Structure formats: C-alpha cells, structure tokens
Amino acid sequence: MESWTFDDFDEYASAVQDVNLEMMLQKLIFPRWTIRQIEIDGVRIQHGEQGSGDITKGLTRSDGFFLYAPWSNEHHQRSEGTNLAFDSMLVYGPESELHLSSQIDHAWCTIFIPTEQVLEDGDASRFRNKRHIAQKSQQFVRRFREATRSLYEAIEAAPEMAASCTLALAMRGYRDMAAELIFGGQTLATPNMGRPSLCRREIVRRAQALIDSHDHLTISVGDLAAACEVSERTLRSTFQAYFGISPHRYMQLRRIHQIRRDLIATDPESASVAQVLLRNGEWEFGRFAGRYRKAFGELPSETLRRSKGSIR
C-alpha cells in the first residue's frame, strides 16, 4: 500500500491516478488532502480524503474501466448534475469524460480494472466514452463497497498478503462483482434544455471549451450563453446543476487557479504579484487578494515567496 498526505491542493490533484484530471478547489474547509492506493494484478484501488470541495473534469484511461464511489458526505457530491447517494457507483468506460463536483470536504474511492480482466475478447470499443450509474440493489453495492474496504484493510495489516493465493481468490470474486456493475446500469443522461435543444453535458462542454480558448480574457455570461446558443437562464441553471455555482463564479475560480499556478512557477526576484496578476488579465488587486485567500488560505504574496521559481 502507498499513502500520501498533501497540504497543497494542486500536488494532491496531480497524484490521482487512472484519469487525466483538471481539478479546481471550490471551498477550503481545512488544508489537508490524502490518497491511499493498492494495486493487485493490474487492478488499482484509490481512496482519497479531501479537506475541500472541488470541481473536477477529466478523461479516463483508454485501457480499462474506471469506477467512482462517494465515500463520505455523498449527498454533497454531484456527477453531471445528478446528486449522489451512499450506494451510488459511477461506471466509466475507456476514454470517458468525467464531471464531478462538491462544495464541502468529502472522501471518495476509485477502482481501475484493465479491459482484458472483464472482457473476454478485450474489445472495449462499444464502451468508449460511455458512463452510467450502476443499477444494482443497494445490498449489492454495499457488498462491493465492503469488499473494497476489506481489501484495503487486509493489505494494510499484512502487506505480504498481496502475493498470496488467498488474495488471488478474493480478487477473482471482486472482479466478478465489478463486472456486474460495469455491464448493468443507466446511462448518465440529462434532459434537453433551451433552444436549440441541447443536453446539459453539451452546454457545459461548449462553455468550458470557450472559456479555455479565451485563457486570460474575461467573458461575460451573456457572451458565453450566446456562444453556447442557449439563454442566460439556461446557462445559469446548467452550471448550478452541474457544479452548484454560477457561470461567473466558475470563471472566477478558474482564473484564481490559473494565477496560482503562475505564481508558483514565477521567481519572486523577477516579477511582483501585481505583474503576475496583470499578465493574467486581473486588475482588481485588493478584491482578488481577498478571493484568493478565501480559496487557498494564504495571500498571493505568500504563494509567490515560496514559489518553485524561487528555488535555485
């Protein structure tokens, strides 16, 4: 078993395995994030605990299936506008888009299973970019969660067990349970909204692509809605359903994270906080500093002083 504890959100985000993620810290509760993981015969199980809320988008690996389960504060976690529950199990096929959000601290668990371990022919093309919520009984999902917990506890108590015949048999049953979750479920779909008729997922995809392409530029909510070909009301309700925040707040959070990464990469002897903010299109220094401190628990100047750029 491997375990890491972080006091920096970006370092924590970069340690999450099996999915190419872009994570934004949404609400800091306490500055502590942990990840534990075990890998047995190609199957990787991760358990994360976050001292914050977050907004996450990503793309799963191309060579296997990715399962996500909320582990605590599950009712405050969302996937594509759907509120999760204790027995929710999200299943993602290879190269599937992932959208998750939470506004408070929480825990989660993910399981990655290589394609060849659940498909006899190894052909996962029909599952690409497909995701669903497992439609099994609460009892079955809870049994799977308990099996996941038991594997963790067994390896933690006796690391040498990872190569034992007993564990190999346990993993065979575990993979069979995972296969039942993978092959049965209800596709994550959202009702059509606005005119022209677009699903929420497509609205979010268009909005994020436009925001990403404009980088340092400020986009009004009206312009963003027009580019997505929906009304402002539809755009606002879509973001509220997906992320629990408005489009304006989403863009604000993205700007804060973008500037934080720039501050971390900057040598404090070569540029000031004001210069970093200006080159990122931020003019309201005082207000920004307040938002930044609320998000990360420190001022921009403190981030710059301990930046990677200052280490020689």
Short mmCIF file of C-alpha atoms in Angstrom, two decimals:
data_model
loop_
_atom_site.label_atom_id
_atom_site.label_comp_id
_atom_site.label_asym_id
_atom_site.label_seq_id
_atom_site.Cartn_x
_atom_site.Cartn_y
_atom_site.Cartn_z
CA MET A 1 0.00 0.00 0.00
CA GLU A 2 1.13 3.53 -0.77
CA SER A 3 -0.07 6.62 1.06
CA TRP A 4 0.45 10.36 0.62
CA THR A 5 -0.64 13.42 2.58
CA PHE A 6 -0.65 16.88 0.99
CA ASP A 7 -1.09 20.44 2.21
CA ASP A 8 -1.19 21.72 -1.38
CA PHE A 9 -4.30 21.06 -3.46
CA ASP A 10 -2.55 21.02 -6.86
CA GLU A 11 0.01 18.46 -5.66
CA TYR A 12 -2.83 16.31 -4.41
CA ALA A 13 -4.71 16.62 -7.71
CA SER A 14 -1.65 15.56 -9.70
CA ALA A 15 -1.33 12.40 -7.58
CA VAL A 16 -4.74 10.99 -8.56
CA GLN A 17 -4.22 8.03 -10.90
CA ASP A 18 -6.03 6.45 -13.87
CA VAL A 19 -7.78 9.58 -15.12
CA ASN A 20 -6.40 12.73 -16.75
CA LEU A 21 -7.86 15.38 -14.43
CA GLU A 22 -8.28 19.11 -14.21
CA MET A 23 -9.34 19.95 -10.65
CA MET A 24 -10.30 23.27 -9.11
CA LEU A 25 -10.53 23.82 -5.36
CA GLN A 26 -14.01 25.19 -4.72
CA LYS A 27 -14.21 25.68 -0.96
CA LEU A 28 -11.39 25.18 1.53
CA ILE A 29 -12.51 23.63 4.83
CA PHE A 30 -9.07 22.55 6.11
CA PRO A 31 -5.77 22.29 4.14
CA ARG A 32 -5.25 18.54 4.15
CA TRP A 33 -5.68 16.01 1.35
CA THR A 34 -4.73 12.33 1.43
CA ILE A 35 -4.56 9.45 -1.04
CA ARG A 36 -4.07 5.77 -0.29
CA GLN A 37 -3.78 3.17 -3.01
CA ILE A 38 -3.18 -0.52 -3.57
CA GLU A 39 -2.54 -2.32 -6.85
CA ILE A 40 -3.20 -6.04 -7.21
CA ASP A 41 -2.76 -7.82 -10.54
CA GLY A 42 -3.32 -4.61 -12.52
CA VAL A 43 -6.39 -3.54 -10.51
CA ARG A 44 -5.79 -0.26 -8.70
CA ILE A 45 -7.94 0.94 -5.81
CA GLN A 46 -7.56 4.51 -4.58
CA HIS A 47 -9.09 6.14 -1.52
CA GLY A 48 -9.00 9.91 -1.22
CA GLU A 49 -9.93 12.31 1.55
CA GLN A 50 -10.32 16.00 0.73
CA GLY A 51 -10.33 18.92 3.11
CA SER A 52 -12.20 20.92 0.49
CA GLY A 53 -14.87 20.96 -2.14
CA ASP A 54 -13.80 20.82 -5.78
CA ILE A 55 -14.84 20.92 -9.42
CA THR A 56 -13.31 18.14 -11.47
CA LYS A 57 -13.35 17.27 -15.14
CA GLY A 58 -11.27 14.63 -16.82
CA LEU A 59 -10.84 11.74 -19.23
CA THR A 60 -10.41 8.14 -18.10
CA ARG A 61 -7.70 5.81 -19.38
CA SER A 62 -8.10 4.05 -22.72
CA ASP A 63 -7.19 0.56 -21.49
CA GLY A 64 -9.73 -0.13 -18.78
CA PHE A 65 -12.85 0.70 -16.79
CA PHE A 66 -12.97 3.33 -14.05
CA LEU A 67 -15.41 3.16 -11.13
CA TYR A 68 -16.09 6.00 -8.70
CA ALA A 69 -17.88 5.80 -5.35
CA PRO A 70 -18.55 8.65 -2.90
CA TRP A 71 -17.20 7.55 0.50
CA SER A 72 -18.38 10.36 2.81
CA ASN A 73 -20.63 13.42 2.52
CA GLU A 74 -22.01 11.66 -0.54
CA HIS A 75 -25.16 13.79 -0.72
CA HIS A 76 -22.97 16.84 -1.33
CA GLN A 77 -21.27 15.23 -4.35
CA ARG A 78 -22.60 15.54 -7.90
CA SER A 79 -21.94 13.97 -11.26
CA GLU A 80 -23.24 15.78 -14.34
CA GLY A 81 -25.99 17.39 -12.31
CA THR A 82 -27.02 14.19 -10.52
CA ASN A 83 -26.82 14.18 -6.72
CA LEU A 84 -25.05 11.06 -5.48
CA ALA A 85 -26.08 8.79 -2.62
CA PHE A 86 -24.30 6.40 -0.26
CA ASP A 87 -24.84 3.45 -2.58
CA SER A 88 -24.08 5.32 -5.84
CA MET A 89 -21.45 3.71 -8.04
CA LEU A 90 -20.40 5.57 -11.20
CA VAL A 91 -19.00 3.43 -14.00
CA TYR A 92 -16.89 4.91 -16.82
CA GLY A 93 -15.81 3.08 -19.95
CA PRO A 94 -12.42 3.68 -21.61
CA GLU A 95 -11.76 7.30 -22.66
CA SER A 96 -14.90 8.58 -20.96
CA GLU A 97 -15.49 12.15 -19.86
CA LEU A 98 -15.81 12.65 -16.12
CA HIS A 99 -17.50 15.55 -14.33
CA LEU A 100 -17.69 15.70 -10.53
CA SER A 101 -18.25 18.47 -8.02
CA SER A 102 -18.63 19.02 -4.29
CA GLN A 103 -18.85 22.12 -2.13
CA ILE A 104 -17.58 20.62 1.14
CA ASP A 105 -14.90 18.23 2.40
CA HIS A 106 -15.52 14.62 1.42
CA ALA A 107 -13.98 11.23 0.69
CA TRP A 108 -14.10 9.03 -2.38
CA CYS A 109 -12.91 5.71 -3.76
CA THR A 110 -11.98 4.72 -7.32
CA ILE A 111 -11.27 1.35 -8.88
CA PHE A 112 -9.44 0.86 -12.19
CA ILE A 113 -9.84 -2.54 -13.88
CA PRO A 114 -7.95 -3.39 -17.12
CA THR A 115 -10.20 -4.20 -20.07
CA GLU A 116 -8.92 -7.75 -20.55
CA GLN A 117 -9.90 -8.67 -16.99
CA VAL A 118 -13.62 -8.10 -17.60
CA LEU A 119 -13.99 -8.61 -21.38
CA GLU A 120 -13.05 -11.96 -22.89
CA ASP A 121 -12.30 -10.52 -26.32
CA GLY A 122 -10.63 -7.41 -24.89
CA ASP A 123 -12.62 -5.21 -27.30
CA ALA A 124 -13.95 -2.23 -25.35
CA SER A 125 -14.84 -0.05 -28.34
CA ARG A 126 -18.57 -0.26 -27.61
CA PHE A 127 -17.95 1.15 -24.13
CA ARG A 128 -15.81 4.13 -25.13
CA ASN A 129 -16.99 7.47 -23.77
CA LYS A 130 -19.90 5.75 -22.02
CA ARG A 131 -20.74 6.22 -18.36
CA HIS A 132 -23.58 5.17 -16.15
CA ILE A 133 -24.76 4.82 -12.58
CA ALA A 134 -24.76 1.14 -11.64
CA GLN A 135 -28.31 -0.14 -11.40
CA LYS A 136 -27.79 -2.86 -8.81
CA SER A 137 -29.53 -3.34 -5.48
CA GLN A 138 -28.37 -1.29 -2.52
CA GLN A 139 -27.34 -4.55 -0.89
CA PHE A 140 -25.09 -5.48 -3.84
CA VAL A 141 -23.40 -2.07 -4.00
CA ARG A 142 -22.82 -2.13 -0.25
CA ARG A 143 -21.29 -5.61 -0.51
CA PHE A 144 -18.94 -4.30 -3.19
CA ARG A 145 -18.00 -1.31 -1.04
CA GLU A 146 -17.36 -3.60 1.92
CA ALA A 147 -15.21 -5.89 -0.26
CA THR A 148 -13.20 -2.84 -1.33
CA ARG A 149 -12.73 -1.79 2.29
CA SER A 150 -11.72 -5.32 3.29
CA LEU A 151 -9.03 -5.48 0.59
CA TYR A 152 -7.55 -2.23 1.89
CA GLU A 153 -7.58 -3.39 5.49
CA ALA A 154 -6.05 -6.77 4.62
CA ILE A 155 -3.14 -5.27 2.66
CA GLU A 156 -2.61 -2.58 5.29
CA ALA A 157 -2.45 -5.17 8.08
CA ALA A 158 -0.33 -7.69 6.15
CA PRO A 159 1.45 -6.27 3.05
CA GLU A 160 2.90 -9.70 2.25
CA MET A 161 -0.65 -10.90 1.55
CA ALA A 162 -0.60 -9.05 -1.80
CA ALA A 163 1.12 -12.05 -3.41
CA SER A 164 -0.88 -14.78 -1.64
CA CYS A 165 -3.20 -17.37 -3.16
CA THR A 166 -5.90 -16.28 -0.72
CA LEU A 167 -5.88 -12.76 -2.10
CA ALA A 168 -5.84 -14.07 -5.69
CA LEU A 169 -9.10 -15.91 -4.99
CA ALA A 170 -10.57 -12.85 -3.31
CA MET A 171 -9.64 -10.72 -6.32
CA ARG A 172 -11.37 -13.15 -8.68
CA GLY A 173 -14.63 -12.67 -6.81
CA TYR A 174 -14.04 -8.92 -6.61
CA ARG A 175 -13.58 -8.66 -10.39
CA ASP A 176 -16.77 -10.65 -10.94
CA MET A 177 -18.67 -8.16 -8.78
CA ALA A 178 -17.09 -5.25 -10.67
CA ALA A 179 -18.14 -6.80 -13.98
CA GLU A 180 -21.77 -6.88 -12.81
CA LEU A 181 -21.55 -3.16 -12.07
CA ILE A 182 -19.88 -2.41 -15.41
CA PHE A 183 -22.38 -4.26 -17.59
CA GLY A 184 -25.57 -3.10 -15.95
CA GLY A 185 -26.65 0.47 -15.49
CA GLN A 186 -28.50 3.54 -16.54
CA THR A 187 -26.66 5.99 -18.79
CA LEU A 188 -25.93 9.35 -17.21
CA ALA A 189 -28.28 11.48 -19.29
CA THR A 190 -29.80 14.88 -18.67
CA PRO A 191 -32.96 16.43 -20.08
CA ASN A 192 -32.79 18.68 -23.08
CA MET A 193 -32.81 22.37 -22.25
CA GLY A 194 -33.07 25.64 -24.12
CA ARG A 195 -33.31 26.38 -27.82
CA PRO A 196 -31.80 24.88 -29.82
CA SER A 197 -32.30 21.67 -27.89
CA LEU A 198 -29.04 20.77 -26.13
CA CYS A 199 -28.31 18.42 -23.25
CA ARG A 200 -26.58 19.84 -20.21
CA ARG A 201 -23.42 17.90 -20.95
CA GLU A 202 -23.07 19.56 -24.35
CA ILE A 203 -23.76 23.01 -22.90
CA VAL A 204 -21.04 22.50 -20.29
CA ARG A 205 -18.64 21.14 -22.92
CA ARG A 206 -19.16 24.15 -25.18
CA ALA A 207 -18.85 26.61 -22.30
CA GLN A 208 -15.65 25.04 -20.98
CA ALA A 209 -14.10 24.94 -24.44
CA LEU A 210 -14.83 28.64 -24.96
CA ILE A 211 -13.51 29.60 -21.52
CA ASP A 212 -10.34 27.57 -22.12
CA SER A 213 -9.78 29.15 -25.54
CA HIS A 214 -10.02 32.69 -24.15
CA ASP A 215 -7.47 31.98 -21.42
CA HIS A 216 -6.62 35.38 -19.85
CA LEU A 217 -9.61 37.22 -21.29
CA THR A 218 -12.81 37.94 -19.37
CA ILE A 219 -16.03 36.61 -20.92
CA SER A 220 -19.44 37.90 -19.88
CA VAL A 221 -22.16 35.40 -19.01
CA GLY A 222 -24.24 36.84 -21.86
CA ASP A 223 -21.48 36.25 -24.41
CA LEU A 224 -20.90 32.76 -23.05
CA ALA A 225 -24.60 31.91 -23.34
CA ALA A 226 -24.74 33.28 -26.89
CA ALA A 227 -21.72 31.21 -27.91
CA CYS A 228 -23.39 28.11 -26.45
CA GLU A 229 -26.63 29.01 -28.29
CA VAL A 230 -28.73 28.98 -25.12
CA SER A 231 -30.34 31.62 -22.94
CA GLU A 232 -28.53 33.05 -19.91
CA ARG A 233 -31.14 31.42 -17.70
CA THR A 234 -30.44 28.01 -19.21
CA LEU A 235 -26.70 28.51 -18.86
CA ARG A 236 -27.04 29.54 -15.21
CA SER A 237 -29.34 26.63 -14.34
CA THR A 238 -27.00 24.19 -16.12
CA PHE A 239 -23.94 25.36 -14.18
CA GLN A 240 -25.93 25.34 -10.95
CA ALA A 241 -26.99 21.75 -11.59
CA TYR A 242 -23.52 20.58 -12.66
CA PHE A 243 -21.29 22.47 -10.24
CA GLY A 244 -23.53 24.12 -7.66
CA ILE A 245 -22.27 27.58 -8.69
CA SER A 246 -22.96 30.21 -11.35
CA PRO A 247 -21.01 30.54 -14.63
CA HIS A 248 -19.47 33.76 -13.28
CA ARG A 249 -18.22 32.00 -10.15
CA TYR A 250 -16.88 29.12 -12.24
CA MET A 251 -14.84 31.50 -14.40
CA GLN A 252 -13.68 33.32 -11.27
CA LEU A 253 -12.43 30.06 -9.73
CA ARG A 254 -10.67 29.12 -12.94
CA ARG A 255 -8.90 32.50 -13.01
CA ILE A 256 -7.80 32.10 -9.38
CA HIS A 257 -6.29 28.67 -10.09
CA GLN A 258 -4.63 29.88 -13.27
CA ILE A 259 -2.96 32.74 -11.39
CA ARG A 260 -1.93 30.44 -8.55
CA ARG A 261 -0.10 28.16 -11.00
CA ASP A 262 1.62 31.21 -12.49
CA LEU A 263 2.64 32.47 -9.02
CA ILE A 264 4.10 29.07 -8.13
CA ALA A 265 6.14 28.98 -11.35
CA THR A 266 7.43 32.58 -11.03
CA ASP A 267 10.73 33.66 -9.48
CA PRO A 268 9.81 36.38 -6.93
CA GLU A 269 13.00 38.23 -7.87
CA SER A 270 11.89 38.57 -11.47
CA ALA A 271 8.25 39.62 -11.04
CA SER A 272 5.89 41.04 -8.43
CA VAL A 273 2.41 39.84 -7.54
CA ALA A 274 0.97 42.82 -9.41
CA GLN A 275 2.87 41.88 -12.57
CA VAL A 276 1.66 38.29 -12.38
CA LEU A 277 -1.93 39.46 -11.92
CA LEU A 278 -1.75 41.93 -14.78
CA ARG A 279 -0.37 39.43 -17.26
CA ASN A 280 -3.32 37.20 -16.37
CA GLY A 281 -5.84 39.97 -17.01
CA GLU A 282 -6.59 40.69 -13.33
CA TRP A 283 -6.83 44.37 -12.38
CA GLU A 284 -8.67 44.40 -9.05
CA PHE A 285 -5.71 43.57 -6.81
CA GLY A 286 -7.43 44.06 -3.45
CA ARG A 287 -10.59 42.12 -4.25
CA PHE A 288 -8.59 39.38 -5.92
CA ALA A 289 -6.35 39.00 -2.85
CA GLY A 290 -9.46 38.51 -0.71
CA ARG A 291 -10.91 35.86 -3.03
CA TYR A 292 -7.52 34.16 -3.27
CA ARG A 293 -7.07 34.00 0.49
CA LYS A 294 -10.57 32.59 0.93
CA ALA A 295 -9.81 29.90 -1.67
CA PHE A 296 -6.32 28.85 -0.58
CA GLY A 297 -5.88 30.13 2.96
CA GLU A 298 -2.98 32.43 2.05
CA LEU A 299 -2.32 35.67 0.18
CA PRO A 300 -0.88 35.74 -3.37
CA SER A 301 2.32 37.27 -1.96
CA GLU A 302 2.78 34.26 0.35
CA THR A 303 2.43 31.88 -2.60
CA LEU A 304 4.99 33.84 -4.61
CA ARG A 305 7.51 33.87 -1.74
CA ARG A 306 7.54 30.07 -1.53
CA SER A 307 7.19 29.51 -5.28
CA LYS A 308 9.16 26.90 -7.23
CA GLY A 309 10.66 29.74 -9.22
CA SER A 310 12.44 30.95 -6.08
CA ILE A 311 14.25 27.62 -5.60
CA ARG A 312 17.63 27.60 -7.29
#
